[in-house]
Coordinates of C-alpha atoms in Angstrom, one line a residue:
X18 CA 21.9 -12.7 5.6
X19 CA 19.6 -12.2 8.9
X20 CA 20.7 -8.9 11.0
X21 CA 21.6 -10.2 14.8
X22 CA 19.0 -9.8 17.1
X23 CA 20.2 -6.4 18.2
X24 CA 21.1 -4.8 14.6
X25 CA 19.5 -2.0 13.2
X26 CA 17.3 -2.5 10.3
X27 CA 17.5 0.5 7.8
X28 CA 14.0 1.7 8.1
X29 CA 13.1 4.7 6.2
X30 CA 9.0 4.9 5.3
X31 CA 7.3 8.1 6.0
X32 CA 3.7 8.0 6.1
X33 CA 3.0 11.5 7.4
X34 CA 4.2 14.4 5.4
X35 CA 4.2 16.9 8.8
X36 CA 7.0 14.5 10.3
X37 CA 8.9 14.6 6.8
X38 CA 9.0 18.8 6.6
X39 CA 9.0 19.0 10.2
X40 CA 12.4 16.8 10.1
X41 CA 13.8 18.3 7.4
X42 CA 13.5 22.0 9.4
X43 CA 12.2 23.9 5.9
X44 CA 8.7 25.0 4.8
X45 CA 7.6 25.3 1.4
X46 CA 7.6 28.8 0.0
X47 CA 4.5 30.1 -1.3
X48 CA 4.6 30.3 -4.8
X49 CA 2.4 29.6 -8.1
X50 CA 0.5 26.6 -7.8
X51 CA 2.1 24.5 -10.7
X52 CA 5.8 25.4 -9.1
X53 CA 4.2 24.5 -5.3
X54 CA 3.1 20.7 -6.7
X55 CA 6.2 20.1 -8.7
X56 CA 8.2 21.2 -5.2
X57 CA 6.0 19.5 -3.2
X58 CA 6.5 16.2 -4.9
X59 CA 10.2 16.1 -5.7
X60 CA 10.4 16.5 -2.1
X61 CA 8.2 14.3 -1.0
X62 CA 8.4 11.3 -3.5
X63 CA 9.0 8.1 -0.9
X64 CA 11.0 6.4 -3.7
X65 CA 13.3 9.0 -3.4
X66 CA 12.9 8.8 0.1
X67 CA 14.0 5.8 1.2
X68 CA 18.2 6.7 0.3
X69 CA 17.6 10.1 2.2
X70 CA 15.8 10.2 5.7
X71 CA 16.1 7.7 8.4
X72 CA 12.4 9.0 9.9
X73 CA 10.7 7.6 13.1
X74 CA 7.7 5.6 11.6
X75 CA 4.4 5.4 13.8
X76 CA 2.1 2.2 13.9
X77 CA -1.3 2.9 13.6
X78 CA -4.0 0.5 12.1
X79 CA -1.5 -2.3 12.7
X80 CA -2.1 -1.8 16.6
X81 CA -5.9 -1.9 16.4
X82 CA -7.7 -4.6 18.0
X83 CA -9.9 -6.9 17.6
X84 CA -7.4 -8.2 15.1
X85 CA -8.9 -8.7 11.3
X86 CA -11.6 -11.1 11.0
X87 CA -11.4 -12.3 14.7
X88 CA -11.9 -11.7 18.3
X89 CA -8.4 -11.5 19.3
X90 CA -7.5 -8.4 21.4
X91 CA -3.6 -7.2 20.5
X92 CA -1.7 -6.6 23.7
X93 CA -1.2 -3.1 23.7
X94 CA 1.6 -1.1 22.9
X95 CA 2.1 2.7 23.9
X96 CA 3.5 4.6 21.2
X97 CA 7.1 5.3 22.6
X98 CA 7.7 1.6 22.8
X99 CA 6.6 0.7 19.4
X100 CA 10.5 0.7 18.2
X101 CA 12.3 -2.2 18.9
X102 CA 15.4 0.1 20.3
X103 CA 13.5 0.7 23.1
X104 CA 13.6 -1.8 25.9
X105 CA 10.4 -3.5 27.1
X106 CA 11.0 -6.7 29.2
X107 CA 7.4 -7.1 30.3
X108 CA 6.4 -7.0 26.4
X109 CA 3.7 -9.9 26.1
X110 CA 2.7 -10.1 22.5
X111 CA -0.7 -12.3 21.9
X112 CA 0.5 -15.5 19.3
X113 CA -2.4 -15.9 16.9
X114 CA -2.0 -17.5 13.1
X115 CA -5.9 -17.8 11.7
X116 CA -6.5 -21.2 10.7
X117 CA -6.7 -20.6 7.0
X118 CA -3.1 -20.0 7.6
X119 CA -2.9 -23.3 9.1
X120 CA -4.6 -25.2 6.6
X121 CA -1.7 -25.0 4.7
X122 CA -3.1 -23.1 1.5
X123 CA -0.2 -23.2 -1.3
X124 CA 0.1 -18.9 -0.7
X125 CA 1.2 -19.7 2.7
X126 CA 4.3 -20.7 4.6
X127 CA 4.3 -23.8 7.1
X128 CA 5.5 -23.0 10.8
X129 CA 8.6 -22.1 11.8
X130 CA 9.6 -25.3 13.4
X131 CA 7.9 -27.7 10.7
X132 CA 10.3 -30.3 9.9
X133 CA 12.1 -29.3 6.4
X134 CA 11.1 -25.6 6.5
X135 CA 13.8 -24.0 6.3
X136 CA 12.7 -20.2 4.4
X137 CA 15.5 -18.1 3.6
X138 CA 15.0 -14.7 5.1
X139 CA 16.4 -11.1 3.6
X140 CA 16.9 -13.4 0.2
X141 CA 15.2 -14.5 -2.8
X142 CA 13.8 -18.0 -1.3
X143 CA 13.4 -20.0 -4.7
X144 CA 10.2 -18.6 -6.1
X145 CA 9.6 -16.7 -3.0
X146 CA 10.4 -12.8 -2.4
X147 CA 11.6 -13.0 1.2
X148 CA 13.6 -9.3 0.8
X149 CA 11.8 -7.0 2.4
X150 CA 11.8 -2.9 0.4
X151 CA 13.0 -1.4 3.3
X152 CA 16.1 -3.2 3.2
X153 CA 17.5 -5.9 5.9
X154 CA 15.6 -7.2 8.4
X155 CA 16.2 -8.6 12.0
X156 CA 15.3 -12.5 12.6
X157 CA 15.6 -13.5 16.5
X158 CA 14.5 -17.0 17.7
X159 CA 14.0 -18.0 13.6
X160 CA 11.2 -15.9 13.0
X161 CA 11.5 -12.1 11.4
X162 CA 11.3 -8.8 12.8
X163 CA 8.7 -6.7 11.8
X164 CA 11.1 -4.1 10.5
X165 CA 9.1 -1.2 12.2
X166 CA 8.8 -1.7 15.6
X167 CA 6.1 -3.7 17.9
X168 CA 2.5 -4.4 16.9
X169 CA 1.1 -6.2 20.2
X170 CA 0.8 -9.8 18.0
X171 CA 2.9 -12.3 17.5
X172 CA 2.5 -15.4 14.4
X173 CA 1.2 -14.5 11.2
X174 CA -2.3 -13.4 11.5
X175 CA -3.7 -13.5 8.4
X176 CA -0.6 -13.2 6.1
X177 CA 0.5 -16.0 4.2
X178 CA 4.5 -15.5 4.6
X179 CA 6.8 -15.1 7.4
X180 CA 8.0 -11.6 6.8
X181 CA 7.6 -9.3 4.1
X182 CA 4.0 -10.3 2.0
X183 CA 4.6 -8.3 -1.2
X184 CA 1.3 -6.4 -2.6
X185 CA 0.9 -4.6 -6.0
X186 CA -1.5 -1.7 -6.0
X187 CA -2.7 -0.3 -9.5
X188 CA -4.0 2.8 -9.1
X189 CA -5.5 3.9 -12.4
X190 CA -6.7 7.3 -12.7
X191 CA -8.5 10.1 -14.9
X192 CA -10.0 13.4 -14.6
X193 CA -13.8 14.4 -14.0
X194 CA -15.2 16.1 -16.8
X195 CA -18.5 17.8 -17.6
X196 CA -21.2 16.4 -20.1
X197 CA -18.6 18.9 -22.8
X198 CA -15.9 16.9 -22.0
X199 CA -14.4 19.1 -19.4
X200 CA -12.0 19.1 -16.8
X201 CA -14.1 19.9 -13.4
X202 CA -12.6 22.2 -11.0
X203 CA -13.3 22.2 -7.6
X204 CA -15.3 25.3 -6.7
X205 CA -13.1 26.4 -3.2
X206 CA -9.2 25.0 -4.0
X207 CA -9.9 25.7 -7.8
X208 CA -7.9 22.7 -8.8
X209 CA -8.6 20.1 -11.5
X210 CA -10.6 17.0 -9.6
X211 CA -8.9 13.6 -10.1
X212 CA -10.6 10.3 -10.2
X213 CA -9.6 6.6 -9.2
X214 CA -11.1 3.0 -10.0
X215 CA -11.9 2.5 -6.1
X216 CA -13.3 -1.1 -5.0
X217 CA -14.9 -1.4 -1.7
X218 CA -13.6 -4.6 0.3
X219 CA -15.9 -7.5 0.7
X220 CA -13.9 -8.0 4.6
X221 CA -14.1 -4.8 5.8
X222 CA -16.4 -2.9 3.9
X223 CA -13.6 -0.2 3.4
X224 CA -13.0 1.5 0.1
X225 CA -9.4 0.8 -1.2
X226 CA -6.9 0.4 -4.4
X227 CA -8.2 -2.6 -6.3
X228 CA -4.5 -4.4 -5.5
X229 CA -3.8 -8.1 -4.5
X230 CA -0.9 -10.2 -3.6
X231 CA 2.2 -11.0 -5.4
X232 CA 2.4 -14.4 -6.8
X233 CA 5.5 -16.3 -6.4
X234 CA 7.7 -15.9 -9.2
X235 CA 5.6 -13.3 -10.8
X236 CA 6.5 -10.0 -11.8
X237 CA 5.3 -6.7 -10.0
X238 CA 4.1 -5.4 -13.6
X239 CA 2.1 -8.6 -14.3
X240 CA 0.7 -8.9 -10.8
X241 CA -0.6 -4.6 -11.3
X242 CA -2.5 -5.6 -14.5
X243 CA -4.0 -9.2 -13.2
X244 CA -5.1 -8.0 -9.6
X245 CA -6.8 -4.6 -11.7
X246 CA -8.4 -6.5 -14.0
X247 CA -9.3 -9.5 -11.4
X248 CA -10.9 -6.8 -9.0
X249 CA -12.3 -3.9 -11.1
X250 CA -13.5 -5.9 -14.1
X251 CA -14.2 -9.6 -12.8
X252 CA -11.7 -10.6 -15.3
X253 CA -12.2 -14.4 -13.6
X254 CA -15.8 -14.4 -15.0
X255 CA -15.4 -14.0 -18.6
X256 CA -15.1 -15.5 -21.4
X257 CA -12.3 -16.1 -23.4
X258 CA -13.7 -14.0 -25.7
X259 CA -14.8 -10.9 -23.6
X260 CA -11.1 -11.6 -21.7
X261 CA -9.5 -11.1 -25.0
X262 CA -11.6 -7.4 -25.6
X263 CA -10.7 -6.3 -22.2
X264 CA -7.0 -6.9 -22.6
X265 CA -6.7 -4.9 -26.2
X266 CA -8.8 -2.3 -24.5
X267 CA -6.4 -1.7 -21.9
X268 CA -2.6 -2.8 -23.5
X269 CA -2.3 1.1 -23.9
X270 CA -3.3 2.2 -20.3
X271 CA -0.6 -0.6 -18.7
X272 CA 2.0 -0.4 -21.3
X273 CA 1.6 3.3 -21.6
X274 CA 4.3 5.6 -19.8
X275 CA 3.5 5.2 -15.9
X276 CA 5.3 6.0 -12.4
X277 CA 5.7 4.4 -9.5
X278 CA 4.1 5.9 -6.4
X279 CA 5.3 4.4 -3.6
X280 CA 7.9 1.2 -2.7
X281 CA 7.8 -0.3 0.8
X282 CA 6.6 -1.0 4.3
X283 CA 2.7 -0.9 4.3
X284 CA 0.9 -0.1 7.9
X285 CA -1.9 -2.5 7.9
X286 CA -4.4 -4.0 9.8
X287 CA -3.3 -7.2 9.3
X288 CA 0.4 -6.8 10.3
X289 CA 2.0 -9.0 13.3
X290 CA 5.8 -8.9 15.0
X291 CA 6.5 -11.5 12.4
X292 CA 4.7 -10.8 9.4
X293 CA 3.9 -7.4 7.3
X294 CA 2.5 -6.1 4.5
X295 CA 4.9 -4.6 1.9
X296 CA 3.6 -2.8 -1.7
X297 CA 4.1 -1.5 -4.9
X298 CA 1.6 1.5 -5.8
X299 CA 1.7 2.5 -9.4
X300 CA -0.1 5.2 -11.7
X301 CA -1.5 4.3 -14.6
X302 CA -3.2 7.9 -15.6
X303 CA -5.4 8.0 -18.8
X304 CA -4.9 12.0 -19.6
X305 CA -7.9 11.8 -22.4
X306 CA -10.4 9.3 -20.7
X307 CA -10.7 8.3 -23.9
X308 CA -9.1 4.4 -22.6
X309 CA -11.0 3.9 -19.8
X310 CA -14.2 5.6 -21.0
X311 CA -14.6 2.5 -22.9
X312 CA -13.9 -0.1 -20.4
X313 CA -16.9 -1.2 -18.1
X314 CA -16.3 -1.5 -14.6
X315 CA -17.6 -4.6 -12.7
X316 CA -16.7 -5.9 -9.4
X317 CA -14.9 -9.5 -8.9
X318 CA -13.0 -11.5 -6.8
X319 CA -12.4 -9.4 -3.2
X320 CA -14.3 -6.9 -4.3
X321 CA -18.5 -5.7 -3.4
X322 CA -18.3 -2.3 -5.2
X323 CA -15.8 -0.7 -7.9
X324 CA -16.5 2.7 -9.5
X325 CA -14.9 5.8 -10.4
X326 CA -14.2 7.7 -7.2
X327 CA -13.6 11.9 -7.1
X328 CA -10.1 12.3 -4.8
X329 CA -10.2 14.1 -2.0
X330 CA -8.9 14.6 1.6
X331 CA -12.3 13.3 2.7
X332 CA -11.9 9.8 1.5
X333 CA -11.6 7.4 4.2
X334 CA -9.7 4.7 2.9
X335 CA -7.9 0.6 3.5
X336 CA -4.5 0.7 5.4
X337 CA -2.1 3.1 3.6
X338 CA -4.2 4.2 0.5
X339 CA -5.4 7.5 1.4
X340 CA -1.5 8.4 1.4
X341 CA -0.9 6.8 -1.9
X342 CA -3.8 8.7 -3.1
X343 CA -2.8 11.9 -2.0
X344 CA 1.1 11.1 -3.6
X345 CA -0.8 11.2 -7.1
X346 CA -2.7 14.4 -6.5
X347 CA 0.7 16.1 -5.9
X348 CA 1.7 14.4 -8.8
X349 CA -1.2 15.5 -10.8
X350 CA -1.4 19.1 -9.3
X351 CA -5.2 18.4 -8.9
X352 CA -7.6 18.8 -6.0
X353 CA -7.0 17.4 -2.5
X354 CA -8.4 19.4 0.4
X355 CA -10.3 23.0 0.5
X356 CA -7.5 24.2 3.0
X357 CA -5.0 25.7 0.4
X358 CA -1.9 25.5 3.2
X359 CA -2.6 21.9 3.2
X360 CA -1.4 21.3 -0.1
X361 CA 1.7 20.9 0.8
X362 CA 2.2 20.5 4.5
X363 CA 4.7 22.4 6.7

C-alpha cells in the first residue's frame, strides 16, 4: 500500500564508503591483505546493508543539469534540502517527460491522469514490478516519491515507469594475464589487476556495465544474460546459428556459481521526483579465462565500444558503476587504487 504523504520511506543505500565507516564510528585495523579484503567486504556488502544502517544518502548526477538528452535546466536543489524531511515551501521542481515517453512506447507507462490508468504502486502491478528495493515508498497527489529525497525535476524524464525502473547489470569479469598465462600485478599496490566487459554508451559517450532494463514479467537472471549478450556481443545480429555457439559458449559463465553485488536505489542522471532508476549488479567471474577467452566481443544495441577494461580507481564511469566496480575488487582482493589506506576506507 502507498506510505501517506508524510511517512517515512525506509531508505538505506550507501554509495560512499567514508559515510558508511564514518557512521559506524570504527576503522579497519591494519592487518594482512587477504584478512583486510575479506573485512572490508563483509562490512561493506550493500545487500547486507540494507537490514542494518539507516544512512543519509546524497544525490549527485541525479541533480545535474541540462537533463539527459535535452536542454532542460533542473531547478536547483542545495544539498541539505535534498531529503524530503526537510521543509522547502518555495520548492519549484521543472515538469519535463521527453516525448518518446509520450509517444506511448509499450516500455512506458501513460500519465497519471489518463483515463483507465490506474498503476498499482509499492505492488506487483500485473506484469509490472512497481516495488521499489529499498522498500515502501511515498505517493502524494497520485504520483510516487522518489524514495531519496529531491532531484530539481518533476514527470518522468526519460524513464518509462512511474517509480522504481528496474535495471540488471551483468558485470562479468577476469583477471589480466601475461603472454604465460599470468596473473598481472600492479607494480605500486602489488595486487592482482581485475578486468570487466566495459561498453561505452552510444548517449553519453561514458563507459559503463553493459546492463539494460527489466522486461515485464521477466526474470532478473534472464534479463543479466539477454542485456550482456545484447550489448557486448550484438547478440540481435546473428544468426540462429552463431546465437546458438554463443549461448553454449557461455551456459557455464551465467549458470556457474555467482554473487550478487549490489540491490537497490541507483543515482542516475536520468532520475526525476517521480521516477528512478533501481538495479541488480551481479558477478559473473571466469577464474581461468579460459570461458571468456573464447568468446569475441562485439558491440550492439546501446553500445559504440565494448572491450576488456583493467579496474581501477581511475575509471570514470555511467551513474553508479564505478561503486559497483569497486564492490568486486573488494570481493576479489585485486587492485583498486595505488593509495594502500584507500583500500578500505576509514
Amino acid at each position: 500500500m502507498p506510505l501517506p504523504a508524510g511517512a517515512v520511506p525506509r531508505a538505506v543505500v550507501v554509495l560512499s564508503f567514508s559515510v558508511l565507516l564514518s557512521a559506524r564510528g570504527a576503522a579497519p585495523r591494519r592487518s594482512a591483505r587477504s584478512n583486510l579484503s575479506a573485512s572490508c567486504w563483509s562490512r561493506l556488502h550493500p545487500v547486507n546493508m540494507f537490514n542494518s544502517y539507516n544512512l543519509k544518502f546524497h544525490h549527485r548526477k541525479a541533480l545535474t543539469s541540462p537533463y539527459p538528452g535535452s536542454h532542460i535546466e533542473r531547478c536547483q536543489v542545495p544539498e541539505d534540502k535534498v531529503g524530503w524531511l526537510t521543509e522547502w515551501e518555495d520548492y519549484n521542481p521543472v515538469e519535463y517527460t521527453s516525448k518518446s515517453v509520450l509517444a506511448g512506447p509499450n516500455w512506458a507507462d501513460p500519465q497519471i491522469n489518463n483515463e483507465g490508468f490506474s498503476p498499482k504502486f509499492n505492488e506487483r502491478d500485473g506484469e509490472v514490478e512497481r516495488k521499489s528495493l529499498n522498500g515502501l515508498y511515498a505517493v502524494e497527489n497520485g504520483r510516487p516519491r522518489n524514495p531519496m529525497g529531491r532531484t530539481g525535476l518533476t514527470g518522468r524524464g526519460l524513464l518509462g515507469r512511474w517509480g522504481p525502473n528496474h535495471a540488471a547489470d551483468p558485470i562479468v569479469t577476469r583477471w589480466k594475464r601475461d603472454g604465460s598465462g599470468n596473473k598481472v600485478a600492479h607494480p605500486v599496490s602489488g595486487r592482482n589487476i581485475l578486468q570487466f566487459v566495459a561498453i561505452k554508451r552510444r548517449d553519453c559517450g561514458e563507459w559503463a556495465i553493459p546492463g539494460g532494463m527489466v522486461d515485464p514479467g521477466e526474470k532478473i537472471t534472464a534479463t543479466l544474460k539477454r542485456e550482456f549478450e545484447e550489448e557486448a556481443l550484438n547478440s540481435l545480429q546473428k544468426s540462429p546459428e552463431e546465437k546458438a555457439k554463443l549461448e553454449k559458449q557461455l551456459q557455464k559463465l551465467f549458470s556457474q556459481e555467482h554473487f550478487v553485488v549490489y540491490r537497490g536505489y541507483v543515482d542516475d542522471p536520468r532520475n526525476t521526483d517521480n521516477a528512478w532508476m533501481e538495479t541488480e549488479a551481479v558477478n559473473y567471474h571466469d577464474e581461468t579465462g579460459e570461458t571468456m577467452d573464447n568468446v569475441p566481443l562485439e558491440a550492439g544495441d546501446d553500445a559504440g565500444v565494448v572491450k576488456w577494461v583493467d579496474i581501477s580507481e581511475k575509471l570514470k564511469l555511467y551513474a553508479s558503476h564505478s561503486y559497483f566496480i569497486k564492490l568486486v575488487t573488494e570481493k576479489w582482493g585485486a587492485h583498486w587504487s595505488e593509495d594502500p589506506g584507500s583500500e578500505c576506507h576509514k
